[in-house]
Amino acid sequence: MSRSAMTKIKNSMKRRTDALSRDQIVEEAIDLLDQSGEAGLTFQALSKRLATGPGAIYWHIADKNDLLTAACDAIVARTMNETLAGGTPKENVRQLALGIFDAIDAHPWVGSALASIPGELPVVRILERIGQQMRALRVRDDALWPVTSAFLSYILGVGRQNGANAQLAREKGLDRSTVLSEVSTGWYQLDADEYPFARSIGAQFRAHDDRIDFLTGIDLILGGIDTM
Amino acid sequence: MSRSAMTKIKNSMKRRTDALSRDQIVEEAIDLLDQSGEAGLTFQALSKRLATGPGAIYWHIADKNDLLTAACDAIVARTMNETLAGGTPKENVRQLALGIFDAIDAHPWVGSALASIPGELPVVRILERIGQQMRALRVRDDALWPVTSAFLSYILGVGRQNGANAQLAREKGLDRSTVLSEVSTGWYQLDADEYPFARSIGAQFRAHDDRIDFLTGIDLILGGIDTM
DNA sequence: ACCTGAACACCGTTCAAGT
DNA sequence: ACCTGAACACCGTTCAAGT
């Protein structure tokens, strides 16, 4: 925050005087992503904010993917620090899941970024936390990977989708309730014989709360573990 | 298939003689996506295959997103036709889920395409099929949406991730086992105190089967429904 | 060691001109 | 009604030249 304020002061000058740093670039990228979405992150716009040329960034960052991973990791790392694992294993899983959900809600671009960097640090941070709770739940050893992986897939899957929805709504300049009613209206106009469910679920869909539904899914999987 | 063969004959001629059609463009786009991945689908490459100019495509297709949605829907529609809902509700859900999984395995680009078009026809086809099975399972009325949504998120989440993995591996020119061992080696080099789980799960991760693990997740959610 | 900024390659989309 | 293909706007990345 204060770093971003400092940068704005610097922006009023033609050219920066101090040296660039990788962290500085990443922070400015996060700011830019939050303000103008994934499409808004260009090396041109970023270098202008940093009061330098686009080539300068490449001294500190390998390429755009590297930049996105780093930005993503900064958000995930912060989220992990904020959601400590101090409760029962199930409570910890819920807390972690909600933490990721809220982080993607606040930074929609994180959703899609996480999906394009499997196995890299940000994802491993989440995987680690889930896996530790599964151990604590005494999940059978040979089921540890599939169970942990199911949670990870679900959490990232929902996150990705919500992020995409939010970015889509922003691009079109629509708010959430407008999008919901547009979609459900579309469903209602589908063929009655082929799409009875989609037509009938419209009202529930229009009124649904993403965060609560997300938690329902987490609890379904947690419930499934008990019946294994 | 035979349509694609026909097109190849036409490609050897300088300029096409018959009229273009939306279906033709979509089929050729699928072919191109399968052969060269998401990055390979450009209007330049596509119009060359169709023996026409890039502008011609815009008479039949609104923009690239429209094209991707249409290609995606063609694959999903075929998949739905192939996996009929003739068993018990739980069997039907498993069958549908595996059908989508296999379709994305065969066409990795479908994974990411599905995520960027929420609420549109291809996704609704899947939603409808799941919802009908949830009805048959006698899921409480007010839980229909969250439960159906949880399945959808999980199925699309895993699909998206597998698609991304496959495309990533192809870009780097690596096969699956190489990627798996590279990732698990990376995990093993993490800090022992901070990442005990990631370090210990490497062997299981290297030997895991995505399709089986995916089904485990489906069964976890199905199991959770019984405990609701 | 680090930065500059013009230049390159590429891509989605448009549009005046054709048939 | 449908197609042509040059042109435009934009973007990631490179690199010779600077300090």
Tab-separated table of C-alpha atoms (C1' of nucleotides) in Angstrom:
chain	number	residue	atom	x	y	z
A	1	MET	CA	0.000	0.000	0.000
A	2	SER	CA	2.557	2.595	1.075
A	3	ARG	CA	4.887	1.275	-1.568
A	4	SER	CA	2.206	1.860	-4.161
A	5	ALA	CA	1.716	5.401	-2.900
A	6	MET	CA	5.432	6.018	-3.172
A	7	THR	CA	5.381	4.759	-6.718
A	8	LYS	CA	2.645	7.169	-7.650
A	9	ILE	CA	4.790	10.052	-6.513
A	10	LYS	CA	7.623	8.738	-8.595
A	11	ASN	CA	5.324	8.438	-11.584
A	12	SER	CA	4.933	12.166	-11.740
A	13	MET	CA	8.621	12.427	-12.521
A	14	LYS	CA	9.804	11.675	-16.018
A	15	ARG	CA	12.383	9.100	-15.136
A	16	ARG	CA	13.102	7.082	-12.028
A	17	THR	CA	16.340	7.719	-10.183
A	18	ASP	CA	16.635	4.658	-7.945
A	19	ALA	CA	17.160	1.103	-9.177
A	20	LEU	CA	14.320	-1.221	-10.109
A	21	SER	CA	13.791	-4.419	-8.143
A	22	ARG	CA	11.901	-7.612	-8.816
A	23	ASP	CA	9.667	-7.041	-5.787
A	24	GLN	CA	8.816	-3.549	-6.901
A	25	ILE	CA	7.839	-4.786	-10.343
A	26	VAL	CA	5.692	-7.546	-8.865
A	27	GLU	CA	3.890	-5.155	-6.512
A	28	GLU	CA	3.161	-2.759	-9.334
A	29	ALA	CA	1.945	-5.663	-11.465
A	30	ILE	CA	-0.488	-6.707	-8.724
A	31	ASP	CA	-1.761	-3.159	-8.524
A	32	LEU	CA	-2.249	-3.049	-12.264
A	33	LEU	CA	-3.958	-6.443	-12.354
A	34	ASP	CA	-6.339	-5.404	-9.584
A	35	GLN	CA	-7.203	-2.200	-11.338
A	36	SER	CA	-7.553	-3.317	-14.922
A	37	GLY	CA	-7.689	-7.105	-14.930
A	38	GLU	CA	-5.616	-9.633	-16.747
A	39	ALA	CA	-5.940	-7.850	-20.079
A	40	GLY	CA	-4.620	-4.683	-18.459
A	41	LEU	CA	-1.254	-6.168	-17.575
A	42	THR	CA	1.000	-5.246	-20.483
A	43	PHE	CA	4.696	-4.539	-20.369
A	44	GLN	CA	3.957	-1.181	-21.920
A	45	ALA	CA	1.528	-0.115	-19.194
A	46	LEU	CA	3.664	-1.631	-16.473
A	47	SER	CA	6.854	0.073	-17.595
A	48	LYS	CA	5.058	3.402	-17.819
A	49	ARG	CA	3.927	3.022	-14.195
A	50	LEU	CA	7.492	2.174	-13.234
A	51	ALA	CA	8.798	5.188	-15.147
A	52	THR	CA	11.069	3.083	-17.305
A	53	GLY	CA	11.129	1.296	-20.658
A	54	PRO	CA	9.661	-2.164	-21.334
A	55	GLY	CA	13.113	-3.654	-21.821
A	56	ALA	CA	14.156	-2.797	-18.269
A	57	ILE	CA	11.617	-5.239	-16.829
A	58	TYR	CA	13.289	-8.120	-18.638
A	59	TRP	CA	16.403	-7.617	-16.599
A	60	HIS	CA	14.481	-8.742	-13.496
A	61	ILE	CA	11.671	-10.913	-14.899
A	62	ALA	CA	12.041	-13.777	-17.364
A	63	ASP	CA	8.761	-13.277	-19.205
A	64	LYS	CA	5.088	-12.580	-18.683
A	65	ASN	CA	4.421	-16.023	-17.252
A	66	ASP	CA	7.157	-15.506	-14.678
A	67	LEU	CA	5.607	-12.189	-13.719
A	68	LEU	CA	2.153	-13.720	-13.332
A	69	THR	CA	3.496	-16.565	-11.211
A	70	ALA	CA	5.329	-14.154	-8.944
A	71	ALA	CA	2.271	-11.921	-8.543
A	72	CYS	CA	0.144	-14.949	-7.826
A	73	ASP	CA	2.578	-16.286	-5.284
A	74	ALA	CA	2.677	-13.003	-3.407
A	75	ILE	CA	-1.097	-13.121	-2.961
A	76	VAL	CA	-1.172	-16.808	-2.005
A	77	ALA	CA	1.686	-16.433	0.474
A	78	ARG	CA	-0.098	-13.547	2.191
A	79	THR	CA	-3.309	-15.547	2.322
A	80	MET	CA	-1.567	-18.518	3.899
A	81	ASN	CA	-0.054	-16.324	6.573
A	82	GLU	CA	-3.435	-14.846	7.391
A	83	THR	CA	-5.200	-18.189	7.726
A	84	LEU	CA	-3.290	-20.059	10.382
A	85	ALA	CA	-3.937	-23.733	11.023
A	86	GLY	CA	-4.951	-23.633	14.656
A	87	GLY	CA	-8.272	-25.499	14.787
A	88	THR	CA	-9.385	-29.059	14.111
A	89	PRO	CA	-8.263	-30.470	10.774
A	90	LYS	CA	-11.716	-29.988	9.247
A	91	GLU	CA	-11.919	-26.420	10.514
A	92	ASN	CA	-8.476	-25.759	9.111
A	93	VAL	CA	-9.496	-27.059	5.680
A	94	ARG	CA	-12.590	-24.876	5.698
A	95	GLN	CA	-10.555	-21.865	6.773
A	96	LEU	CA	-7.913	-22.416	4.140
A	97	ALA	CA	-10.514	-22.948	1.442
A	98	LEU	CA	-12.366	-19.781	2.388
A	99	GLY	CA	-9.092	-17.889	2.519
A	100	ILE	CA	-8.293	-18.854	-1.057
A	101	PHE	CA	-11.865	-18.136	-2.090
A	102	ASP	CA	-11.740	-14.650	-0.622
A	103	ALA	CA	-8.313	-13.943	-2.075
A	104	ILE	CA	-9.568	-14.790	-5.561
A	105	ASP	CA	-12.670	-12.754	-4.900
A	106	ALA	CA	-10.456	-9.761	-4.128
A	107	HIS	CA	-8.001	-10.522	-6.959
A	108	PRO	CA	-9.954	-12.352	-9.684
A	109	TRP	CA	-6.901	-12.762	-11.943
A	110	VAL	CA	-5.336	-15.075	-9.353
A	111	GLY	CA	-7.869	-17.744	-10.311
A	112	SER	CA	-6.711	-18.151	-13.868
A	113	ALA	CA	-3.077	-17.594	-12.971
A	114	LEU	CA	-3.127	-20.502	-10.521
A	115	ALA	CA	-4.448	-22.869	-13.165
A	116	SER	CA	-1.641	-22.146	-15.599
A	117	ILE	CA	1.196	-22.929	-13.216
A	118	PRO	CA	0.585	-26.425	-11.825
A	119	GLY	CA	3.236	-27.788	-9.511
A	120	GLU	CA	4.759	-24.361	-8.933
A	121	LEU	CA	5.209	-22.695	-5.575
A	122	PRO	CA	1.838	-20.999	-5.127
A	123	VAL	CA	-0.004	-24.259	-5.740
A	124	VAL	CA	2.369	-26.229	-3.533
A	125	ARG	CA	1.708	-23.869	-0.641
A	126	ILE	CA	-1.977	-24.786	-0.806
A	127	LEU	CA	-1.293	-28.465	-1.423
A	128	GLU	CA	0.983	-28.619	1.607
A	129	ARG	CA	-1.575	-27.103	3.932
A	130	ILE	CA	-4.335	-29.447	2.756
A	131	GLY	CA	-2.087	-32.493	2.879
A	132	GLN	CA	-1.108	-31.794	6.476
A	133	GLN	CA	-4.770	-31.677	7.482
A	134	MET	CA	-5.471	-34.947	5.669
A	135	ARG	CA	-2.626	-36.539	7.612
A	136	ALA	CA	-4.135	-35.203	10.817
A	137	LEU	CA	-7.510	-36.655	9.785
A	138	ARG	CA	-5.784	-40.035	9.567
A	139	VAL	CA	-6.635	-40.556	5.912
A	140	ARG	CA	-5.142	-43.882	4.805
A	141	ASP	CA	-1.611	-43.518	3.484
A	142	ASP	CA	-2.378	-44.742	-0.001
A	143	ALA	CA	-5.368	-42.403	-0.218
A	144	LEU	CA	-3.423	-39.306	0.812
A	145	TRP	CA	-2.632	-38.142	-2.685
A	146	PRO	CA	-6.056	-38.672	-4.307
A	147	VAL	CA	-7.907	-37.081	-1.398
A	148	THR	CA	-5.592	-34.089	-1.175
A	149	SER	CA	-5.696	-33.756	-4.919
A	150	ALA	CA	-9.522	-33.780	-4.925
A	151	PHE	CA	-9.602	-30.851	-2.499
A	152	LEU	CA	-7.010	-28.974	-4.470
A	153	SER	CA	-8.898	-29.517	-7.724
A	154	TYR	CA	-12.152	-28.406	-6.183
A	155	ILE	CA	-10.711	-25.306	-4.537
A	156	LEU	CA	-8.802	-24.214	-7.615
A	157	GLY	CA	-11.700	-25.165	-9.869
A	158	VAL	CA	-14.192	-22.994	-8.033
A	159	GLY	CA	-11.640	-20.220	-7.666
A	160	ARG	CA	-10.825	-20.245	-11.336
A	161	GLN	CA	-14.472	-20.152	-12.278
A	162	ASN	CA	-15.295	-17.307	-9.918
A	163	GLY	CA	-12.300	-15.363	-11.116
A	164	ALA	CA	-13.342	-15.854	-14.723
A	165	ASN	CA	-16.900	-14.803	-13.926
A	166	ALA	CA	-15.725	-11.671	-12.171
A	167	GLN	CA	-13.386	-10.699	-14.992
A	168	LEU	CA	-16.083	-11.396	-17.575
A	169	ALA	CA	-18.607	-9.257	-15.704
A	170	ARG	CA	-16.101	-6.435	-15.464
A	171	GLU	CA	-15.270	-6.551	-19.167
A	172	LYS	CA	-18.949	-6.269	-20.014
A	173	GLY	CA	-19.444	-3.636	-17.335
A	174	LEU	CA	-22.217	-5.610	-15.660
A	175	ASP	CA	-22.785	-6.298	-11.998
A	176	ARG	CA	-23.288	-9.738	-10.543
A	177	SER	CA	-27.065	-9.733	-10.271
A	178	THR	CA	-27.442	-8.631	-13.886
A	179	VAL	CA	-25.224	-11.453	-15.071
A	180	LEU	CA	-27.104	-13.972	-12.925
A	181	SER	CA	-30.479	-12.972	-14.282
A	182	GLU	CA	-29.197	-12.858	-17.859
A	183	VAL	CA	-27.829	-16.386	-17.551
A	184	SER	CA	-30.951	-17.778	-15.909
A	185	THR	CA	-33.124	-16.096	-18.520
A	186	GLY	CA	-31.028	-17.811	-21.170
A	187	TRP	CA	-31.579	-21.129	-19.429
A	188	TYR	CA	-35.280	-20.542	-19.260
A	189	GLN	CA	-35.466	-20.149	-23.010
A	190	LEU	CA	-33.948	-23.576	-23.617
A	191	ASP	CA	-35.993	-26.486	-24.899
A	192	ALA	CA	-38.344	-27.764	-22.186
A	193	ASP	CA	-37.842	-31.457	-22.947
A	194	GLU	CA	-34.076	-31.368	-23.227
A	195	TYR	CA	-33.314	-28.961	-20.382
A	196	PRO	CA	-35.875	-29.443	-17.608
A	197	PHE	CA	-33.299	-29.073	-14.844
A	198	ALA	CA	-31.647	-25.916	-16.165
A	199	ARG	CA	-35.064	-24.332	-16.638
A	200	SER	CA	-36.246	-25.235	-13.149
A	201	ILE	CA	-33.109	-24.241	-11.251
A	202	GLY	CA	-33.132	-20.621	-12.444
A	203	ALA	CA	-34.679	-19.148	-9.304
A	204	GLN	CA	-32.240	-20.939	-7.018
A	205	PHE	CA	-29.374	-19.937	-9.283
A	206	ARG	CA	-30.337	-16.279	-9.259
A	207	ALA	CA	-30.412	-16.235	-5.459
A	208	HIS	CA	-27.338	-18.358	-4.803
A	209	ASP	CA	-24.334	-17.300	-2.738
A	210	ASP	CA	-21.034	-18.443	-4.242
A	211	ARG	CA	-19.217	-18.486	-0.931
A	212	ILE	CA	-21.825	-20.605	0.861
A	213	ASP	CA	-22.129	-23.012	-2.063
A	214	PHE	CA	-18.372	-23.325	-2.159
A	215	LEU	CA	-18.344	-24.318	1.489
A	216	THR	CA	-21.127	-26.841	0.858
A	217	GLY	CA	-18.859	-28.534	-1.661
A	218	ILE	CA	-15.973	-28.603	0.822
A	219	ASP	CA	-18.267	-30.184	3.404
A	220	LEU	CA	-19.464	-32.756	0.882
A	221	ILE	CA	-15.889	-33.888	0.295
A	222	LEU	CA	-15.140	-33.822	4.030
A	223	GLY	CA	-18.273	-35.916	4.560
A	224	GLY	CA	-17.136	-38.309	1.867
A	225	ILE	CA	-13.841	-38.863	3.681
A	226	ASP	CA	-15.761	-40.151	6.705
A	227	THR	CA	-17.473	-42.779	4.564
A	228	MET	CA	-14.283	-44.001	2.895
B	1	MET	CA	-13.120	-37.142	-40.027
B	2	SER	CA	-14.148	-37.526	-43.653
B	3	ARG	CA	-14.969	-33.843	-43.692
B	4	SER	CA	-11.447	-33.107	-42.555
B	5	ALA	CA	-10.049	-35.341	-45.294
B	6	MET	CA	-12.097	-33.484	-47.853
B	7	THR	CA	-10.744	-30.219	-46.603
B	8	LYS	CA	-7.209	-31.406	-47.011
B	9	ILE	CA	-7.829	-32.118	-50.677
B	10	LYS	CA	-9.236	-28.649	-51.044
B	11	ASN	CA	-6.164	-27.215	-49.378
B	12	SER	CA	-3.990	-28.280	-52.248
B	13	MET	CA	-5.953	-25.947	-54.486
B	14	LYS	CA	-5.204	-22.267	-54.380
B	15	ARG	CA	-8.684	-21.029	-53.724
B	16	ARG	CA	-11.880	-22.738	-52.622
B	17	THR	CA	-14.800	-22.888	-55.050
B	18	ASP	CA	-17.719	-23.798	-52.785
B	19	ALA	CA	-19.115	-21.598	-50.031
B	20	LEU	CA	-17.793	-21.565	-46.487
B	21	SER	CA	-20.048	-22.605	-43.632
B	22	ARG	CA	-19.935	-22.103	-39.901
B	23	ASP	CA	-19.791	-25.863	-39.315
B	24	GLN	CA	-16.909	-26.253	-41.707
B	25	ILE	CA	-14.959	-23.519	-39.963
B	26	VAL	CA	-15.624	-25.054	-36.547
B	27	GLU	CA	-14.531	-28.533	-37.670
B	28	GLU	CA	-11.333	-27.147	-39.129
B	29	ALA	CA	-10.724	-25.173	-35.923
B	30	ILE	CA	-11.084	-28.373	-33.868
B	31	ASP	CA	-8.601	-30.088	-36.140
B	32	LEU	CA	-6.172	-27.217	-35.776
B	33	LEU	CA	-6.579	-27.066	-31.997
B	34	ASP	CA	-5.994	-30.800	-31.699
B	35	GLN	CA	-2.879	-30.602	-33.825
B	36	SER	CA	-1.234	-27.474	-32.507
B	37	GLY	CA	-2.962	-26.542	-29.271
B	38	GLU	CA	-4.608	-23.337	-28.208
B	39	ALA	CA	-1.711	-21.188	-29.349
B	40	GLY	CA	-1.950	-22.768	-32.800
B	41	LEU	CA	-5.456	-21.482	-33.447
B	42	THR	CA	-4.978	-18.209	-35.296
B	43	PHE	CA	-7.230	-16.710	-37.921
B	44	GLN	CA	-4.240	-16.648	-40.238
B	45	ALA	CA	-3.552	-20.381	-39.932
B	46	LEU	CA	-7.240	-21.235	-39.976
B	47	SER	CA	-7.986	-19.219	-43.101
B	48	LYS	CA	-5.028	-20.762	-44.872
B	49	ARG	CA	-6.403	-24.245	-44.128
B	50	LEU	CA	-9.773	-23.124	-45.418
B	51	ALA	CA	-8.168	-21.687	-48.548
B	52	THR	CA	-9.540	-18.241	-47.927
B	53	GLY	CA	-8.642	-14.926	-46.286
B	54	PRO	CA	-8.939	-14.136	-42.565
B	55	GLY	CA	-11.749	-11.678	-43.200
B	56	ALA	CA	-13.995	-14.379	-44.656
B	57	ILE	CA	-14.220	-16.151	-41.307
B	58	TYR	CA	-15.771	-13.085	-39.719
B	59	TRP	CA	-18.791	-13.423	-41.957
B	60	HIS	CA	-19.682	-16.655	-40.134
B	61	ILE	CA	-18.059	-16.243	-36.704
B	62	ALA	CA	-18.359	-13.257	-34.385
B	63	ASP	CA	-14.853	-13.410	-32.912
B	64	LYS	CA	-12.298	-15.806	-31.502
B	65	ASN	CA	-14.282	-16.418	-28.348
B	66	ASP	CA	-17.307	-17.378	-30.403
B	67	LEU	CA	-15.176	-19.803	-32.379
B	68	LEU	CA	-13.766	-21.402	-29.240
B	69	THR	CA	-17.216	-21.767	-27.697
B	70	ALA	CA	-18.543	-23.412	-30.835
B	71	ALA	CA	-15.594	-25.813	-31.057
B	72	CYS	CA	-16.005	-26.636	-27.392
B	73	ASP	CA	-19.703	-27.226	-27.744
B	74	ALA	CA	-19.210	-29.610	-30.643
B	75	ILE	CA	-16.936	-31.778	-28.502
B	76	VAL	CA	-19.186	-31.640	-25.443
B	77	ALA	CA	-22.319	-32.430	-27.456
B	78	ARG	CA	-20.644	-35.485	-28.974
B	79	THR	CA	-19.497	-36.613	-25.546
B	80	MET	CA	-22.979	-36.299	-24.106
B	81	ASN	CA	-24.411	-38.403	-26.907
B	82	GLU	CA	-21.846	-41.090	-26.327
B	83	THR	CA	-22.423	-41.335	-22.574
B	84	LEU	CA	-26.108	-42.133	-22.216
B	85	ALA	CA	-27.771	-41.999	-18.822
B	86	GLY	CA	-29.028	-45.562	-18.540
B	87	GLY	CA	-27.742	-46.755	-15.159
B	88	THR	CA	-28.332	-45.786	-11.564
B	89	PRO	CA	-27.952	-42.072	-10.829
B	90	LYS	CA	-24.537	-42.619	-9.259
B	91	GLU	CA	-23.370	-44.712	-12.195
B	92	ASN	CA	-24.625	-42.043	-14.541
B	93	VAL	CA	-22.697	-39.332	-12.732
B	94	ARG	CA	-19.526	-41.430	-12.857
B	95	GLN	CA	-20.043	-42.142	-16.532
B	96	LEU	CA	-20.668	-38.520	-17.392
B	97	ALA	CA	-17.669	-37.374	-15.373
B	98	LEU	CA	-15.400	-39.903	-17.047
B	99	GLY	CA	-16.783	-38.934	-20.444
B	100	ILE	CA	-15.844	-35.298	-19.883
B	101	PHE	CA	-12.494	-36.343	-18.462
B	102	ASP	CA	-11.692	-38.451	-21.523
B	103	ALA	CA	-12.891	-35.774	-23.916
B	104	ILE	CA	-10.543	-33.245	-22.338
B	105	ASP	CA	-7.788	-35.826	-22.367
B	106	ALA	CA	-8.278	-36.191	-26.120
B	107	HIS	CA	-8.773	-32.438	-26.681
B	108	PRO	CA	-6.822	-30.615	-23.943
B	109	TRP	CA	-7.862	-27.164	-25.162
B	110	VAL	CA	-11.480	-27.960	-24.223
B	111	GLY	CA	-10.508	-27.675	-20.566
B	112	SER	CA	-9.549	-24.021	-20.664
B	113	ALA	CA	-12.250	-23.177	-23.168
B	114	LEU	CA	-14.955	-24.478	-20.846
B	115	ALA	CA	-13.740	-22.281	-18.020
B	116	SER	CA	-13.968	-19.082	-20.027
B	117	ILE	CA	-17.608	-19.506	-21.055
B	118	PRO	CA	-19.621	-20.022	-17.864
B	119	GLY	CA	-23.370	-20.307	-18.302
B	120	GLU	CA	-23.086	-20.968	-22.027
B	121	LEU	CA	-24.439	-23.987	-23.848
B	122	PRO	CA	-21.559	-26.451	-23.438
B	123	VAL	CA	-21.541	-25.969	-19.674
B	124	VAL	CA	-25.327	-26.127	-19.449
B	125	ARG	CA	-25.322	-29.499	-21.208
B	126	ILE	CA	-23.165	-30.883	-18.413
B	127	LEU	CA	-25.067	-29.071	-15.680
B	128	GLU	CA	-28.352	-30.457	-16.965
B	129	ARG	CA	-27.148	-34.043	-16.951
B	130	ILE	CA	-25.760	-33.766	-13.422
B	131	GLY	CA	-28.830	-31.971	-12.118
B	132	GLN	CA	-31.117	-34.680	-13.423
B	133	GLN	CA	-29.124	-37.325	-11.572
B	134	MET	CA	-29.225	-35.276	-8.364
B	135	ARG	CA	-33.000	-35.111	-8.689
B	136	ALA	CA	-33.077	-38.867	-9.146
B	137	LEU	CA	-30.916	-39.254	-6.043
B	138	ARG	CA	-33.616	-37.346	-4.155
B	139	VAL	CA	-31.273	-34.560	-3.060
B	140	ARG	CA	-33.299	-32.039	-1.044
B	141	ASP	CA	-34.813	-29.328	-3.223
B	142	ASP	CA	-32.961	-26.462	-1.583
B	143	ALA	CA	-29.659	-28.352	-1.898
B	144	LEU	CA	-30.056	-29.087	-5.607
B	145	TRP	CA	-28.121	-26.103	-6.819
B	146	PRO	CA	-25.157	-26.239	-4.418
B	147	VAL	CA	-24.711	-29.990	-4.871
B	148	THR	CA	-24.976	-29.850	-8.653
B	149	SER	CA	-22.678	-26.864	-8.677
B	150	ALA	CA	-20.096	-28.700	-6.565
B	151	PHE	CA	-19.947	-31.546	-9.080
B	152	LEU	CA	-19.724	-29.148	-11.974
B	153	SER	CA	-16.918	-27.195	-10.320
B	154	TYR	CA	-15.005	-30.343	-9.538
B	155	ILE	CA	-15.396	-31.847	-13.007
B	156	LEU	CA	-14.493	-28.638	-14.794
B	157	GLY	CA	-11.723	-27.912	-12.301
B	158	VAL	CA	-9.980	-31.221	-12.836
B	159	GLY	CA	-10.574	-31.018	-16.563
B	160	ARG	CA	-9.138	-27.546	-16.793
B	161	GLN	CA	-6.095	-28.554	-14.828
B	162	ASN	CA	-5.448	-31.681	-16.864
B	163	GLY	CA	-5.906	-29.763	-20.068
B	164	ALA	CA	-3.449	-27.110	-18.906
B	165	ASN	CA	-0.949	-29.789	-17.866
B	166	ALA	CA	-1.196	-31.514	-21.219
B	167	GLN	CA	-0.769	-28.281	-23.148
B	168	LEU	CA	2.141	-27.249	-20.964
B	169	ALA	CA	3.870	-30.583	-21.459
B	170	ARG	CA	3.402	-30.320	-25.195
B	171	GLU	CA	4.807	-26.795	-25.358
B	172	LYS	CA	7.916	-27.948	-23.542
B	173	GLY	CA	8.049	-31.125	-25.618
B	174	LEU	CA	8.091	-33.334	-22.534
B	175	ASP	CA	6.123	-36.494	-21.850
B	176	ARG	CA	4.002	-37.039	-18.783
B	177	SER	CA	6.449	-39.100	-16.737
B	178	THR	CA	9.212	-36.559	-17.253
B	179	VAL	CA	6.982	-33.740	-16.052
B	180	LEU	CA	5.869	-35.778	-13.034
B	181	SER	CA	9.393	-36.539	-11.946
B	182	GLU	CA	10.541	-32.967	-12.556
B	183	VAL	CA	7.742	-31.628	-10.369
B	184	SER	CA	8.286	-34.136	-7.597
B	185	THR	CA	12.027	-33.456	-7.669
B	186	GLY	CA	11.218	-29.777	-7.245
B	187	TRP	CA	9.040	-30.600	-4.254
B	188	TYR	CA	11.757	-32.705	-2.724
B	189	GLN	CA	14.127	-29.763	-2.760
B	190	LEU	CA	11.779	-27.614	-0.702
B	191	ASP	CA	12.473	-26.766	2.911
B	192	ALA	CA	11.974	-29.832	5.127
B	193	ASP	CA	10.265	-27.949	7.970
B	194	GLU	CA	7.892	-25.942	5.842
B	195	TYR	CA	6.973	-28.574	3.268
B	196	PRO	CA	6.950	-32.004	4.931
B	197	PHE	CA	3.865	-33.159	3.064
B	198	ALA	CA	4.974	-32.088	-0.410
B	199	ARG	CA	8.329	-33.776	0.168
B	200	SER	CA	6.784	-37.010	1.388
B	201	ILE	CA	4.086	-37.350	-1.264
B	202	GLY	CA	6.501	-37.327	-4.200
B	203	ALA	CA	6.542	-41.085	-4.745
B	204	GLN	CA	2.750	-41.340	-4.728
B	205	PHE	CA	2.534	-38.326	-6.998
B	206	ARG	CA	4.952	-39.804	-9.512
B	207	ALA	CA	2.929	-43.018	-9.720
B	208	HIS	CA	-0.557	-41.512	-9.665
B	209	ASP	CA	-3.214	-42.062	-12.308
B	210	ASP	CA	-5.199	-38.894	-13.076
B	211	ARG	CA	-8.269	-40.783	-14.217
B	212	ILE	CA	-8.500	-42.969	-11.113
B	213	ASP	CA	-7.848	-40.043	-8.779
B	214	PHE	CA	-10.513	-38.057	-10.569
B	215	LEU	CA	-13.014	-40.835	-9.945
B	216	THR	CA	-11.992	-40.959	-6.283
B	217	GLY	CA	-12.975	-37.321	-5.993
B	218	ILE	CA	-16.332	-37.987	-7.644
B	219	ASP	CA	-16.948	-40.825	-5.205
B	220	LEU	CA	-15.991	-38.613	-2.267
B	221	ILE	CA	-18.659	-36.101	-3.254
B	222	LEU	CA	-21.188	-38.873	-3.908
B	223	GLY	CA	-20.337	-40.273	-0.478
B	224	GLY	CA	-20.805	-36.823	1.030
B	225	ILE	CA	-24.306	-36.622	-0.394
B	226	ASP	CA	-25.278	-39.733	1.572
B	227	THR	CA	-24.196	-38.086	4.827
B	228	MET	CA	-26.053	-34.824	4.168
C	1	DA	C1'	25.446	-4.317	-13.834
C	2	DC	C1'	21.487	-2.222	-15.320
C	3	DC	C1'	18.602	0.664	-18.317
C	4	DT	C1'	16.766	2.796	-22.895
C	5	DG	C1'	13.592	2.684	-26.482
C	6	DA	C1'	13.288	1.696	-31.187
C	7	DA	C1'	12.353	-2.317	-33.845
C	8	DC	C1'	10.605	-7.052	-34.862
C	9	DA	C1'	7.368	-10.679	-35.221
C	10	DC	C1'	2.850	-11.842	-34.587
C	11	DC	C1'	-2.120	-11.612	-34.019
C	12	DG	C1'	-7.208	-10.285	-33.781
C	13	DT	C1'	-10.113	-7.421	-36.217
C	14	DT	C1'	-11.760	-4.039	-39.690
C	15	DC	C1'	-13.130	-2.425	-44.064
C	16	DA	C1'	-13.123	-0.674	-48.791
C	17	DA	C1'	-13.329	-3.009	-52.807
C	18	DG	C1'	-14.704	-6.838	-55.355
C	19	DT	C1'	-18.045	-10.808	-57.228
D	1	DA	C1'	-24.896	-12.326	-49.815
D	2	DC	C1'	-20.358	-13.518	-49.314
D	3	DC	C1'	-15.357	-13.134	-49.976
D	4	DT	C1'	-10.602	-10.739	-50.517
D	5	DG	C1'	-6.530	-9.218	-48.513
D	6	DA	C1'	-4.226	-5.144	-47.289
D	7	DA	C1'	-4.073	-2.306	-43.270
D	8	DC	C1'	-4.568	-1.048	-38.303
D	9	DA	C1'	-3.901	-1.358	-33.504
D	10	DC	C1'	-1.706	-3.771	-30.082
D	11	DC	C1'	1.487	-6.684	-27.593
D	12	DG	C1'	5.481	-9.698	-25.952
D	13	DT	C1'	10.173	-9.810	-26.629
D	14	DT	C1'	14.833	-8.577	-28.399
D	15	DC	C1'	18.936	-6.020	-28.793
D	16	DA	C1'	22.356	-2.547	-30.040
D	17	DA	C1'	23.574	1.330	-27.757
D	18	DG	C1'	24.116	3.807	-23.681
D	19	DT	C1'	25.564	4.824	-18.447
